[in-house]
Each structure stands twice: as C-alpha cells, then as structure tokens.
mmCIF file of C-alpha atoms in Angstrom:
data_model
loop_
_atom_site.group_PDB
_atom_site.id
_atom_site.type_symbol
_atom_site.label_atom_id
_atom_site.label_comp_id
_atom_site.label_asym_id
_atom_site.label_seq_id
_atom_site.Cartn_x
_atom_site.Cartn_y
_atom_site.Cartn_z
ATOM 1 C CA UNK W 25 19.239 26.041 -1.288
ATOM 2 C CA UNK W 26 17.105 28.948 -0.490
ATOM 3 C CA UNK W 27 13.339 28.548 -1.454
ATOM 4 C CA UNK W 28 13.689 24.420 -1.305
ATOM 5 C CA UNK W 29 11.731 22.843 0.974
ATOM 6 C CA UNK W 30 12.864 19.695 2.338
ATOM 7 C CA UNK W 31 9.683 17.944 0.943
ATOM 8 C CA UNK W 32 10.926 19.048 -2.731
ATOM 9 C CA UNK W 33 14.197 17.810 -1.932
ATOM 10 C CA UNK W 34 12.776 14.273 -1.173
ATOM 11 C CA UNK W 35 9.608 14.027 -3.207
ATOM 12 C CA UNK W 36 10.257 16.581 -6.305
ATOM 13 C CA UNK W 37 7.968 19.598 -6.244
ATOM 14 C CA UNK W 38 5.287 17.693 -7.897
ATOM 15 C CA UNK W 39 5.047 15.107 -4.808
ATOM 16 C CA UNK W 40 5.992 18.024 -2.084
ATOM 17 C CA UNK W 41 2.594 19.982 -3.751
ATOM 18 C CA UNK W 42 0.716 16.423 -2.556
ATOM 19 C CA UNK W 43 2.284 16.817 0.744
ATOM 20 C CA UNK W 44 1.613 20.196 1.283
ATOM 21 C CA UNK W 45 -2.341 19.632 -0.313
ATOM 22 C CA UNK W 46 -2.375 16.090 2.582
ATOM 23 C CA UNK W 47 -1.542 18.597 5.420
ATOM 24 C CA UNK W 48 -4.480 21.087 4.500
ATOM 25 C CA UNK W 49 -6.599 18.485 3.715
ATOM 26 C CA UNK W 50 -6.298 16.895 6.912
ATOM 27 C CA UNK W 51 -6.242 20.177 9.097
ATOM 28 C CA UNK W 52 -9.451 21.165 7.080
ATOM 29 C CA UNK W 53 -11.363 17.963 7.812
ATOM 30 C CA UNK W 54 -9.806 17.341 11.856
ATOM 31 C CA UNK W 55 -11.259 20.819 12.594
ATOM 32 C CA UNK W 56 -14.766 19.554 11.526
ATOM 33 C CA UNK W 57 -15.515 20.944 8.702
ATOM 34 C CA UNK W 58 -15.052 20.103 5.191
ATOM 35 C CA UNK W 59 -12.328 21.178 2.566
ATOM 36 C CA UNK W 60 -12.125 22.329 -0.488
ATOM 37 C CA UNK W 61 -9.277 20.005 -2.218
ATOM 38 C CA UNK W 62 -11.886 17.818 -2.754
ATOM 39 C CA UNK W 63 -12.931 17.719 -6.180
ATOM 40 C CA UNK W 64 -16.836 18.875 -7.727
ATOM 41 C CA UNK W 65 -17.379 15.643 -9.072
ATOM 42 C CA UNK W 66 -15.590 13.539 -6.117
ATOM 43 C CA UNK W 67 -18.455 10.342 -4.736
ATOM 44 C CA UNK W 68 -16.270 9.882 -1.367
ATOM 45 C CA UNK W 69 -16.831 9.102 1.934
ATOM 46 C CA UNK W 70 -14.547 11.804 4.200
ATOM 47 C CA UNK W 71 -15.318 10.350 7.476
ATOM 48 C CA UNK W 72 -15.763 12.831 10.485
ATOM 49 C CA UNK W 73 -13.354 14.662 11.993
ATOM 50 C CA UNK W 74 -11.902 12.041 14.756
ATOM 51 C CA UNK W 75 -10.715 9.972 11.786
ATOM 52 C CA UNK W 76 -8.311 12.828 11.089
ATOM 53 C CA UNK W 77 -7.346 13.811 14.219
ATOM 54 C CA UNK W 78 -3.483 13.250 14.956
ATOM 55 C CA UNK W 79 -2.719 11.981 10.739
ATOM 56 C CA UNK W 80 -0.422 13.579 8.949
ATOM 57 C CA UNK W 81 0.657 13.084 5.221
ATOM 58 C CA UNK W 82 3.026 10.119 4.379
ATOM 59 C CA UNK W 83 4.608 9.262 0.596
ATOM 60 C CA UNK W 84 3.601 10.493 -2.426
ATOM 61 C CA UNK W 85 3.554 8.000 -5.711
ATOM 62 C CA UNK W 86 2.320 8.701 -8.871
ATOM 63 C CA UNK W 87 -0.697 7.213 -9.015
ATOM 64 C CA UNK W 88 -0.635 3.316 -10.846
ATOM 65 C CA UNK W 89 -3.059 1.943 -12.109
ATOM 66 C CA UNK W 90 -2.324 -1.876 -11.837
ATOM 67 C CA UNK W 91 -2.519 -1.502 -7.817
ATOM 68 C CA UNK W 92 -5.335 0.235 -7.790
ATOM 69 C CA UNK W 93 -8.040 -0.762 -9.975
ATOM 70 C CA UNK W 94 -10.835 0.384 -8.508
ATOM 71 C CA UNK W 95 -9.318 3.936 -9.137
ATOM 72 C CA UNK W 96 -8.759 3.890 -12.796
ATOM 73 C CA UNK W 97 -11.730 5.234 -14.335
ATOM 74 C CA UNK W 98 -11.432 8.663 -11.908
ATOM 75 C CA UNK W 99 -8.607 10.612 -13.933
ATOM 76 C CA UNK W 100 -5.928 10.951 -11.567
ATOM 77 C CA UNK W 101 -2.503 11.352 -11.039
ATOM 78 C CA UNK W 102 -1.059 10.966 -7.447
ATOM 79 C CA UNK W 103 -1.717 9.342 -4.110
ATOM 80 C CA UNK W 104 -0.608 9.479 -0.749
ATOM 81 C CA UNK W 105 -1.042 7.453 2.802
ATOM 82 C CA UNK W 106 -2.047 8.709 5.931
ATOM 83 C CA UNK W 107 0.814 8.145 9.039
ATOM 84 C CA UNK W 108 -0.806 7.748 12.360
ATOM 85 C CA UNK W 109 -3.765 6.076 13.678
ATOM 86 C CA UNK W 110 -7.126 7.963 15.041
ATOM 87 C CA UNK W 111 -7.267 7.996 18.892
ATOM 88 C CA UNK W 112 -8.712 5.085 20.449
ATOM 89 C CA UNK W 113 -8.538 2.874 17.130
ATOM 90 C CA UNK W 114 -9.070 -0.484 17.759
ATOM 91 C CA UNK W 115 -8.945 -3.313 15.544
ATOM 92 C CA UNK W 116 -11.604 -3.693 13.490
ATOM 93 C CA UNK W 117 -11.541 -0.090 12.913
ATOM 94 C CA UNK W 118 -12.009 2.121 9.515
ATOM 95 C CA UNK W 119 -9.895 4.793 8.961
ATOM 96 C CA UNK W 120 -8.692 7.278 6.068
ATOM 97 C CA UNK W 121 -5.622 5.056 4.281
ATOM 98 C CA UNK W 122 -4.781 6.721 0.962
ATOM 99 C CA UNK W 123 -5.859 9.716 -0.600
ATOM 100 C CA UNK W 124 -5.934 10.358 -4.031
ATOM 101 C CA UNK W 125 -5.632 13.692 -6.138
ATOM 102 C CA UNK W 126 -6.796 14.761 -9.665
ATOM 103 C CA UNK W 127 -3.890 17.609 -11.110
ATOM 104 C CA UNK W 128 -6.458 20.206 -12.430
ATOM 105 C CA UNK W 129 -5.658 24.061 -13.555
ATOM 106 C CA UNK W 130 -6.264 25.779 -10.267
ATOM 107 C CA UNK W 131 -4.156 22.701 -8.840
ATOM 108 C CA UNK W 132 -4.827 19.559 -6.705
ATOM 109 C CA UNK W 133 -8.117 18.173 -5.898
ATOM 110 C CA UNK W 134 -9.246 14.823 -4.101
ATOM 111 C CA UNK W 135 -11.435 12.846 -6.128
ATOM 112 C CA UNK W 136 -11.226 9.411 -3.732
ATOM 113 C CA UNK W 137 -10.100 8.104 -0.472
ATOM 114 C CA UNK W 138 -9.120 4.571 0.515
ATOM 115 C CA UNK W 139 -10.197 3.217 3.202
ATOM 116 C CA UNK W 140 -8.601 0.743 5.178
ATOM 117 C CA UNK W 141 -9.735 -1.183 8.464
ATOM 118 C CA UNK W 142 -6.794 -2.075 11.092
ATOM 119 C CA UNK W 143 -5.777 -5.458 11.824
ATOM 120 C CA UNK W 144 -4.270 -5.110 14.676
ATOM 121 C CA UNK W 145 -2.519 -2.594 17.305
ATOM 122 C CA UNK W 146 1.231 -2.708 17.908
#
C-alpha cells in the first residue's frame, strides 16, 4: 500500500486531509502565532498559544447538523476534537474542544471552534 497513509486507511482521504489540516493548525497556533486554515470570514475565538500546547488531532466526522446547531448557518462540512489537555488545566478551565472546517477550492479552512470547559481531572 505504497502512498497510503495510515490516517486514509482509518478515516478515508477526506477525514485523513482533516487530520493532517488539525496537526498544522495546532503547530501553527502552539508556536504563537496564527494560521492560515482559518477561514476570511471565520468570527472565532483561537485562544493563545498554551491552549494548544501538547493537543493533537482526534476523529474526524462529517459535520451534522442536529448535534451541532449552533454551527449550521456557517457552511461546513467536517469536524474534529482535540486529544490532550493544556498544561496545568484545572477544572473549570476553557480549552479548544472541536474544530470545524469549511471544504473550499484551495482546500480546508476553519470557520469555528468549540469550546469546552473541563469538569474534572482524572
């Protein structure tokens, strides 16, 4: 299977691309700066680079729309969870959840990110 990545193998090429996309995103926005995946006409909040630090990409879906409705209206296709916590999180905490990608002609861009806040350690 040469020229198959294992992410392919799992998620399909369209769900490695979001894995692939995750990874950059979150090496672009851990070193400090920002990235850009993230779509022109994305209103998100991208959090500073300790709430990257140490994530890595988790599954891909196809974006639906009946769990998340607040995402509807913003024309997308996929989204993907963050593995890992930030250093030091403690409960109470907001950090980058799921991140969610518009498919456009020069490829994927993030046009939202879900925040969630942790309940508890362990």
């Amino acid at each position: 299977m040469t020229g198959c990545s294992v992410d392919a193998l799992i998620w399909g090429n369209g769900g490695a691309q979001v894995v692939q996309t995750s990874e950059n995103l979150i090496k672009d926005l851990a070193s400090g700066g920002t990235s850009d995946l993230v779509c022109d006409d994305a209103e998100t909040d991208l959090g500073t680079a300790k709430d990257w630090e140490g994530r890595s990409a988790g599954e891909p879906e196809r974006f639906v729309a009946e769990y998340w409705g607040e995402q509807v209206t913003l024309d997308l296709q996929w989204n993907i969870n963050r593995e890992g916590l930030p250093d030091g999180a403690t409960p109470g905490d907001a950090f980058p959840g799921d991140v969610f990608y518009r498919e456009t002609d020069d490829g994927l861009c993030v046009i939202d990110i879900d925040w969630s806040t942790l309940v508890d350690v362990g």
